[in-house]
mmCIF file of C-alpha atoms and ligand atoms in Angstrom:
data_model
loop_
_atom_site.group_PDB
_atom_site.id
_atom_site.type_symbol
_atom_site.label_atom_id
_atom_site.label_comp_id
_atom_site.label_asym_id
_atom_site.label_seq_id
_atom_site.Cartn_x
_atom_site.Cartn_y
_atom_site.Cartn_z
ATOM 1 C CA PHE O 1 0.257 0.004 -0.138
ATOM 2 C CA PRO O 2 2.088 2.808 -1.236
ATOM 3 C CA PHE O 3 1.045 5.818 1.028
ATOM 4 C CA ASP O 4 3.546 8.281 -0.325
ATOM 5 C CA LYS O 5 1.268 8.238 -3.637
ATOM 6 C CA LYS O 6 -1.742 9.702 -1.452
ATOM 7 C CA THR O 7 -2.643 13.124 -0.924
ATOM 8 C CA ILE O 8 -2.747 13.376 2.768
ATOM 9 C CA VAL O 9 -3.996 16.735 4.486
ATOM 10 C CA PHE O 10 -3.808 17.321 8.355
ATOM 11 C CA VAL O 11 -6.764 19.231 9.796
ATOM 12 C CA LEU O 12 -5.811 21.164 12.881
ATOM 13 C CA GLY O 13 -7.116 23.737 15.091
ATOM 14 C CA GLY O 14 -8.225 24.076 18.685
ATOM 15 C CA PRO O 15 -10.922 21.911 20.411
ATOM 16 C CA GLY O 16 -14.339 22.820 18.689
ATOM 17 C CA SER O 17 -12.930 24.838 15.876
ATOM 18 C CA GLY O 18 -14.803 23.010 13.231
ATOM 19 C CA LYS O 19 -12.384 20.213 11.956
ATOM 20 C CA GLY O 20 -15.149 17.577 11.903
ATOM 21 C CA THR O 21 -17.914 19.736 10.504
ATOM 22 C CA ASN O 22 -15.883 20.936 7.647
ATOM 23 C CA SER O 23 -14.083 17.658 6.902
ATOM 24 C CA GLU O 24 -17.328 15.997 6.386
ATOM 25 C CA LYS O 25 -18.353 18.527 3.731
ATOM 26 C CA LEU O 26 -14.976 18.151 2.041
ATOM 27 C CA VAL O 27 -15.750 14.446 1.740
ATOM 28 C CA ASP O 28 -18.791 15.216 -0.617
ATOM 29 C CA ASP O 29 -17.005 17.808 -2.736
ATOM 30 C CA PHE O 30 -13.534 16.585 -3.097
ATOM 31 C CA GLY O 31 -13.846 12.660 -2.391
ATOM 32 C CA PHE O 32 -11.686 12.820 0.583
ATOM 33 C CA VAL O 33 -11.735 10.025 3.090
ATOM 34 C CA HIS O 34 -12.158 11.685 6.385
ATOM 35 C CA LEU O 35 -10.284 9.959 9.551
ATOM 36 C CA SER O 36 -10.666 11.803 12.769
ATOM 37 C CA ALA O 37 -8.133 10.491 15.154
ATOM 38 C CA GLY O 38 -10.404 11.212 18.045
ATOM 39 C CA ASP O 39 -13.169 9.290 16.546
ATOM 40 C CA LEU O 40 -10.806 6.401 15.934
ATOM 41 C CA LEU O 41 -9.706 6.563 19.511
ATOM 42 C CA ARG O 42 -13.107 6.738 20.950
ATOM 43 C CA ALA O 43 -14.414 3.759 18.744
ATOM 44 C CA GLU O 44 -11.407 1.781 19.890
ATOM 45 C CA GLN O 45 -12.242 2.778 23.631
ATOM 46 C CA LYS O 46 -15.650 1.301 23.077
ATOM 47 C CA ARG O 47 -14.448 -2.157 21.729
ATOM 48 C CA PRO O 48 -14.939 -4.778 24.462
ATOM 49 C CA VAL O 49 -11.860 -6.606 23.604
ATOM 50 C CA SER O 50 -9.608 -3.571 23.157
ATOM 51 C CA GLN O 51 -6.605 -3.426 25.594
ATOM 52 C CA TYR O 52 -6.429 0.150 25.314
ATOM 53 C CA GLY O 53 -9.991 0.984 26.613
ATOM 54 C CA ASP O 54 -9.290 2.383 30.137
ATOM 55 C CA LEU O 55 -6.157 4.071 28.835
ATOM 56 C CA ILE O 56 -7.843 5.917 26.065
ATOM 57 C CA ALA O 57 -10.997 6.848 28.319
ATOM 58 C CA TYR O 58 -8.446 8.362 30.925
ATOM 59 C CA TYR O 59 -6.398 10.277 28.422
ATOM 60 C CA ILE O 60 -9.475 11.771 26.619
ATOM 61 C CA LYS O 61 -11.179 12.847 30.048
ATOM 62 C CA GLU O 62 -7.867 14.443 30.963
ATOM 63 C CA GLY O 63 -7.315 16.192 27.618
ATOM 64 C CA LEU O 64 -4.012 14.446 27.377
ATOM 65 C CA ILE O 65 -2.525 12.969 24.290
ATOM 66 C CA VAL O 66 -2.781 9.351 23.944
ATOM 67 C CA PRO O 67 0.714 7.455 23.155
ATOM 68 C CA HIS O 68 1.207 7.955 19.560
ATOM 69 C CA GLU O 69 2.006 4.330 18.606
ATOM 70 C CA ILE O 70 -1.700 3.600 19.481
ATOM 71 C CA THR O 71 -3.248 6.458 17.241
ATOM 72 C CA ILE O 72 -0.825 5.991 14.357
ATOM 73 C CA GLY O 73 -1.749 2.206 14.357
ATOM 74 C CA LEU O 74 -5.535 3.129 14.281
ATOM 75 C CA LEU O 75 -5.047 5.639 11.546
ATOM 76 C CA ARG O 76 -2.831 3.347 9.450
ATOM 77 C CA ASN O 77 -5.319 0.470 9.661
ATOM 78 C CA ALA O 78 -8.205 2.966 8.743
ATOM 79 C CA MET O 79 -6.225 4.283 5.629
ATOM 80 C CA MET O 80 -5.611 0.637 4.657
ATOM 81 C CA ASP O 81 -9.366 -0.009 4.509
ATOM 82 C CA HIS O 82 -9.478 2.494 1.694
ATOM 83 C CA PRO O 83 -6.859 1.408 -0.631
ATOM 84 C CA GLU O 84 -8.975 2.884 -3.725
ATOM 85 C CA SER O 85 -8.717 6.364 -2.202
ATOM 86 C CA ASP O 86 -6.002 8.921 -3.131
ATOM 87 C CA ARG O 87 -7.151 11.658 -0.564
ATOM 88 C CA PHE O 88 -7.077 11.590 2.900
ATOM 89 C CA LEU O 89 -8.143 14.128 5.569
ATOM 90 C CA ILE O 90 -6.409 13.214 8.833
ATOM 91 C CA ASP O 91 -8.396 15.048 11.329
ATOM 92 C CA GLY O 92 -7.183 16.134 14.804
ATOM 93 C CA PHE O 93 -3.586 14.734 14.385
ATOM 94 C CA PRO O 94 -0.829 15.338 14.868
ATOM 95 C CA ARG O 95 -1.148 16.906 18.117
ATOM 96 C CA ASN O 96 2.561 17.285 19.046
ATOM 97 C CA LEU O 97 5.993 17.528 17.055
ATOM 98 C CA VAL O 98 6.915 13.954 18.208
ATOM 99 C CA GLN O 99 3.554 12.580 16.526
ATOM 100 C CA ALA O 100 4.101 14.462 13.633
ATOM 101 C CA LYS O 101 7.591 13.090 13.048
ATOM 102 C CA ALA O 102 6.580 9.579 13.954
ATOM 103 C CA PHE O 103 3.765 9.657 11.363
ATOM 104 C CA GLU O 104 5.883 11.094 8.679
ATOM 105 C CA ASP O 105 8.843 8.632 9.280
ATOM 106 C CA THR O 106 6.441 5.558 9.596
ATOM 107 C CA VAL O 107 3.406 6.298 7.198
ATOM 108 C CA CYS O 108 4.079 9.396 4.969
ATOM 109 C CA LYS O 109 4.346 13.161 4.630
ATOM 110 C CA ALA O 110 1.280 15.664 4.594
ATOM 111 C CA LYS O 111 1.083 17.627 1.625
ATOM 112 C CA LYS O 112 -0.865 20.357 3.255
ATOM 113 C CA VAL O 113 -2.255 21.488 6.749
ATOM 114 C CA LEU O 114 -5.649 22.825 7.068
ATOM 115 C CA TYR O 115 -5.740 25.115 9.973
ATOM 116 C CA PHE O 116 -8.939 26.356 11.680
ATOM 117 C CA GLU O 117 -8.127 29.541 13.513
ATOM 118 C CA CYS O 118 -10.495 30.465 16.285
ATOM 119 C CA PRO O 119 -10.398 32.441 19.598
ATOM 120 C CA GLU O 120 -10.672 30.673 22.882
ATOM 121 C CA SER O 121 -14.046 32.367 23.830
ATOM 122 C CA VAL O 122 -15.598 31.077 20.526
ATOM 123 C CA LEU O 123 -14.034 27.480 21.274
ATOM 124 C CA LEU O 124 -15.422 27.567 24.725
ATOM 125 C CA GLU O 125 -19.005 28.608 23.827
ATOM 126 C CA ARG O 126 -19.227 25.997 21.048
ATOM 127 C CA LEU O 127 -17.884 22.948 23.318
ATOM 128 C CA LEU O 128 -20.141 23.889 26.291
ATOM 129 C CA ASN O 129 -23.159 24.150 23.826
ATOM 130 C CA ARG O 130 -22.165 20.897 22.183
ATOM 131 C CA GLY O 131 -21.739 19.222 25.581
ATOM 132 C CA LYS O 132 -25.394 19.554 26.115
ATOM 133 C CA THR O 133 -26.122 16.787 23.871
ATOM 134 C CA SER O 134 -22.856 15.104 22.612
ATOM 135 C CA GLY O 135 -22.309 12.692 25.374
ATOM 136 C CA ARG O 136 -18.677 13.247 25.120
ATOM 137 C CA SER O 137 -16.688 12.479 28.393
ATOM 138 C CA ASP O 138 -14.393 15.685 27.466
ATOM 139 C CA ASP O 139 -17.228 18.367 26.839
ATOM 140 C CA ASN O 140 -17.406 19.684 30.129
ATOM 141 C CA ILE O 141 -15.607 22.632 31.691
ATOM 142 C CA GLU O 142 -12.953 20.820 33.650
ATOM 143 C CA SER O 143 -12.052 18.647 30.697
ATOM 144 C CA ILE O 144 -12.312 21.612 28.148
ATOM 145 C CA LYS O 145 -9.748 23.577 30.124
ATOM 146 C CA LYS O 146 -7.248 20.629 30.135
ATOM 147 C CA ARG O 147 -8.116 20.445 26.328
ATOM 148 C CA PHE O 148 -6.853 23.907 25.876
ATOM 149 C CA LYS O 149 -3.858 23.716 27.889
ATOM 150 C CA THR O 150 -2.683 20.599 25.812
ATOM 151 C CA TYR O 151 -3.594 22.501 22.541
ATOM 152 C CA PHE O 152 -1.552 25.734 23.289
ATOM 153 C CA ASN O 153 1.497 23.744 24.858
ATOM 154 C CA ASP O 154 1.818 20.772 22.510
ATOM 155 C CA SER O 155 -0.573 21.176 19.406
ATOM 156 C CA MET O 156 0.131 24.823 18.383
ATOM 157 C CA PRO O 157 3.874 24.249 17.730
ATOM 158 C CA VAL O 158 3.047 21.715 15.275
ATOM 159 C CA ILE O 159 1.047 24.388 13.170
ATOM 160 C CA THR O 160 4.032 26.914 13.727
ATOM 161 C CA GLU O 161 6.271 24.277 12.370
ATOM 162 C CA TYR O 162 4.431 23.326 9.285
ATOM 163 C CA ALA O 163 3.761 27.127 8.646
ATOM 164 C CA LYS O 164 7.679 27.474 8.470
ATOM 165 C CA GLU O 165 7.492 24.642 5.685
ATOM 166 C CA GLY O 166 4.849 26.666 3.784
ATOM 167 C CA LYS O 167 2.209 23.830 4.167
ATOM 168 C CA VAL O 168 -0.432 25.647 6.102
ATOM 169 C CA ILE O 169 -3.737 26.727 4.643
ATOM 170 C CA THR O 170 -5.343 28.970 7.359
ATOM 171 C CA VAL O 171 -9.098 29.415 7.633
ATOM 172 C CA SER O 172 -10.875 31.682 10.067
ATOM 173 C CA CYS O 173 -13.565 29.734 12.145
ATOM 174 C CA LYS O 174 -15.433 32.937 12.781
ATOM 175 C CA GLY O 175 -18.688 33.120 10.947
ATOM 176 C CA THR O 176 -21.455 31.090 10.043
ATOM 177 C CA MET O 177 -20.976 27.373 9.084
ATOM 178 C CA ASP O 178 -21.779 28.078 5.465
ATOM 179 C CA SER O 179 -19.406 31.142 5.264
ATOM 180 C CA VAL O 180 -16.598 29.107 6.947
ATOM 181 C CA TYR O 181 -17.011 26.364 4.748
ATOM 182 C CA LYS O 182 -17.019 28.404 1.553
ATOM 183 C CA ASN O 183 -13.700 29.879 2.573
ATOM 184 C CA THR O 184 -12.586 26.408 3.289
ATOM 185 C CA TYR O 185 -13.640 24.962 -0.140
ATOM 186 C CA ASP O 186 -12.314 27.874 -1.999
ATOM 187 C CA GLN O 187 -8.884 27.401 -0.696
ATOM 188 C CA VAL O 188 -8.787 23.560 -1.152
ATOM 189 C CA GLU O 189 -9.959 24.159 -4.765
ATOM 190 C CA GLN O 190 -7.114 26.453 -5.108
ATOM 191 C CA PHE O 191 -4.515 23.871 -3.852
ATOM 192 C CA PHE O 192 -5.759 21.127 -5.983
ATOM 193 C CA LYS O 193 -5.647 23.417 -9.014
ATOM 194 C CA GLY O 194 -2.090 24.373 -8.027
ATOM 195 C CA ILE O 195 -0.886 20.656 -8.081
ATOM 196 C CA GLY O 196 -3.048 20.189 -11.467
ATOM 197 C CA GLN O 197 -5.694 17.935 -10.071
HETATM 198 N N1 UP5 M 201 -19.725 24.507 15.037
HETATM 199 C C1 UP5 M 201 -18.888 24.315 14.118
HETATM 200 N N2 UP5 M 201 -18.719 25.037 12.958
HETATM 201 C C2 UP5 M 201 -19.458 26.275 13.532
HETATM 202 C C3 UP5 M 201 -19.600 27.587 13.221
HETATM 203 N N3 UP5 M 201 -19.311 28.044 12.033
HETATM 204 N N4 UP5 M 201 -20.745 28.382 13.733
HETATM 205 C C4 UP5 M 201 -21.191 27.793 14.939
HETATM 206 N N5 UP5 M 201 -20.976 26.473 15.359
HETATM 207 C C5 UP5 M 201 -20.221 25.751 14.637
HETATM 208 O O1 UP5 M 201 -17.476 21.575 15.915
HETATM 209 C C6 UP5 M 201 -17.462 21.815 17.237
HETATM 210 C C7 UP5 M 201 -19.019 22.422 17.688
HETATM 211 O O2 UP5 M 201 -19.042 23.671 16.988
HETATM 212 C C8 UP5 M 201 -20.151 21.479 17.026
HETATM 213 O O3 UP5 M 201 -21.182 21.657 17.896
HETATM 214 C C9 UP5 M 201 -20.489 22.286 15.708
HETATM 215 O O4 UP5 M 201 -21.620 22.221 15.194
HETATM 216 C C10 UP5 M 201 -20.346 23.614 15.998
HETATM 217 P P1 UP5 M 201 -16.643 20.339 15.521
HETATM 218 O O5 UP5 M 201 -16.682 20.512 13.840
HETATM 219 O O6 UP5 M 201 -17.068 19.180 16.167
HETATM 220 O O7 UP5 M 201 -15.271 20.824 15.825
HETATM 221 P P2 UP5 M 201 -13.982 19.876 15.849
HETATM 222 O O8 UP5 M 201 -12.757 20.716 15.877
HETATM 223 O O9 UP5 M 201 -14.005 18.634 15.344
HETATM 224 O O10 UP5 M 201 -14.132 19.718 17.626
HETATM 225 P P3 UP5 M 201 -13.542 18.395 18.522
HETATM 226 O O11 UP5 M 201 -14.123 18.627 19.840
HETATM 227 O O12 UP5 M 201 -13.780 17.277 17.473
HETATM 228 O O13 UP5 M 201 -12.035 18.718 18.602
HETATM 229 P P4 UP5 M 201 -10.769 18.095 19.482
HETATM 230 O O14 UP5 M 201 -9.681 18.430 18.827
HETATM 231 O O15 UP5 M 201 -10.978 18.694 20.873
HETATM 232 O O16 UP5 M 201 -11.337 16.740 19.574
HETATM 233 P P5 UP5 M 201 -10.613 15.172 19.135
HETATM 234 O O17 UP5 M 201 -11.963 14.236 18.899
HETATM 235 O O18 UP5 M 201 -10.035 15.674 18.029
HETATM 236 O O19 UP5 M 201 -9.911 14.564 20.256
HETATM 237 C C11 UP5 M 201 -10.452 14.264 21.264
HETATM 238 C C12 UP5 M 201 -9.362 13.937 22.379
HETATM 239 O O20 UP5 M 201 -8.757 12.621 21.905
HETATM 240 C C13 UP5 M 201 -8.121 14.809 22.629
HETATM 241 O O21 UP5 M 201 -8.457 15.851 23.545
HETATM 242 C C14 UP5 M 201 -7.151 13.905 23.116
HETATM 243 O O22 UP5 M 201 -7.233 13.403 24.326
HETATM 244 C C15 UP5 M 201 -7.311 12.522 22.127
HETATM 245 N N6 UP5 M 201 -6.657 12.415 20.914
HETATM 246 C C16 UP5 M 201 -5.329 12.066 21.136
HETATM 247 O O23 UP5 M 201 -4.950 11.609 22.230
HETATM 248 N N7 UP5 M 201 -4.589 11.953 19.930
HETATM 249 C C17 UP5 M 201 -5.037 12.357 18.763
HETATM 250 O O24 UP5 M 201 -4.307 12.342 17.618
HETATM 251 C C18 UP5 M 201 -6.471 12.796 18.624
HETATM 252 C C19 UP5 M 201 -7.002 12.949 19.655
HETATM 253 MG MG1 MG M 202 -13.614 16.599 15.995
#
């Protein structure tokens, strides 16, 4: 399975910045396969036979980053489930520089990073709102504060690093869902035109 022939786009941004919402729409418009690292971890956690269930539950509630061997294993398996696809959105990963290097060394390099830029106040409001119905163990104020801390300390440096490589496409997450997606769509379309696809 030659990963290096694939167009991999990392989708990054703070907790609640709209990574999942916009990725789903990009699937319909550009034929990406959307893999959310968080969704894969939550699914693994629920598998009765998983040896990692308790560990994943703890890390997620505490807003900590699950050891990357686990997450990369899940992502790699999920990618291999779609051998026909040339385009992958890897949502919510990598969350620190070590993960980024490990993925690039063992799977492949990302072509671009789609970054949803969003002030903390907006993130907080959206997450608390979603928490009323999401059932997610980390959509409560204690866990949200921990997720923000991890994001600023560990995940922001990943975006800074890819920006130095000229790979980052920044989209403001302010505005309606439609206007944010329109901006996202236009930038992704530009990218594919630029590489002749
Ligand atoms: N919403 C979206 N866009 C809106 C708009 N324009 N206007 C108004 N509302 C808008 O959106 C969040 C909410 O905002 C939704 O209710 C949406 O309707 C609304 P969503 O698209 O879900 O945002 P997203 O960025 O996907 O938020 P999410 O909570 O999924 O981000 P996180 O990064 O916190 O969560 P993730 O699932 O990626 O990770 C969870 C945990 O898993 C991590 O904290 C960590 O513990 C663990 N993890 C790892 O350890 N390693 C990994 O590699 C990945 C995760
Ligand atoms: Mg998400």
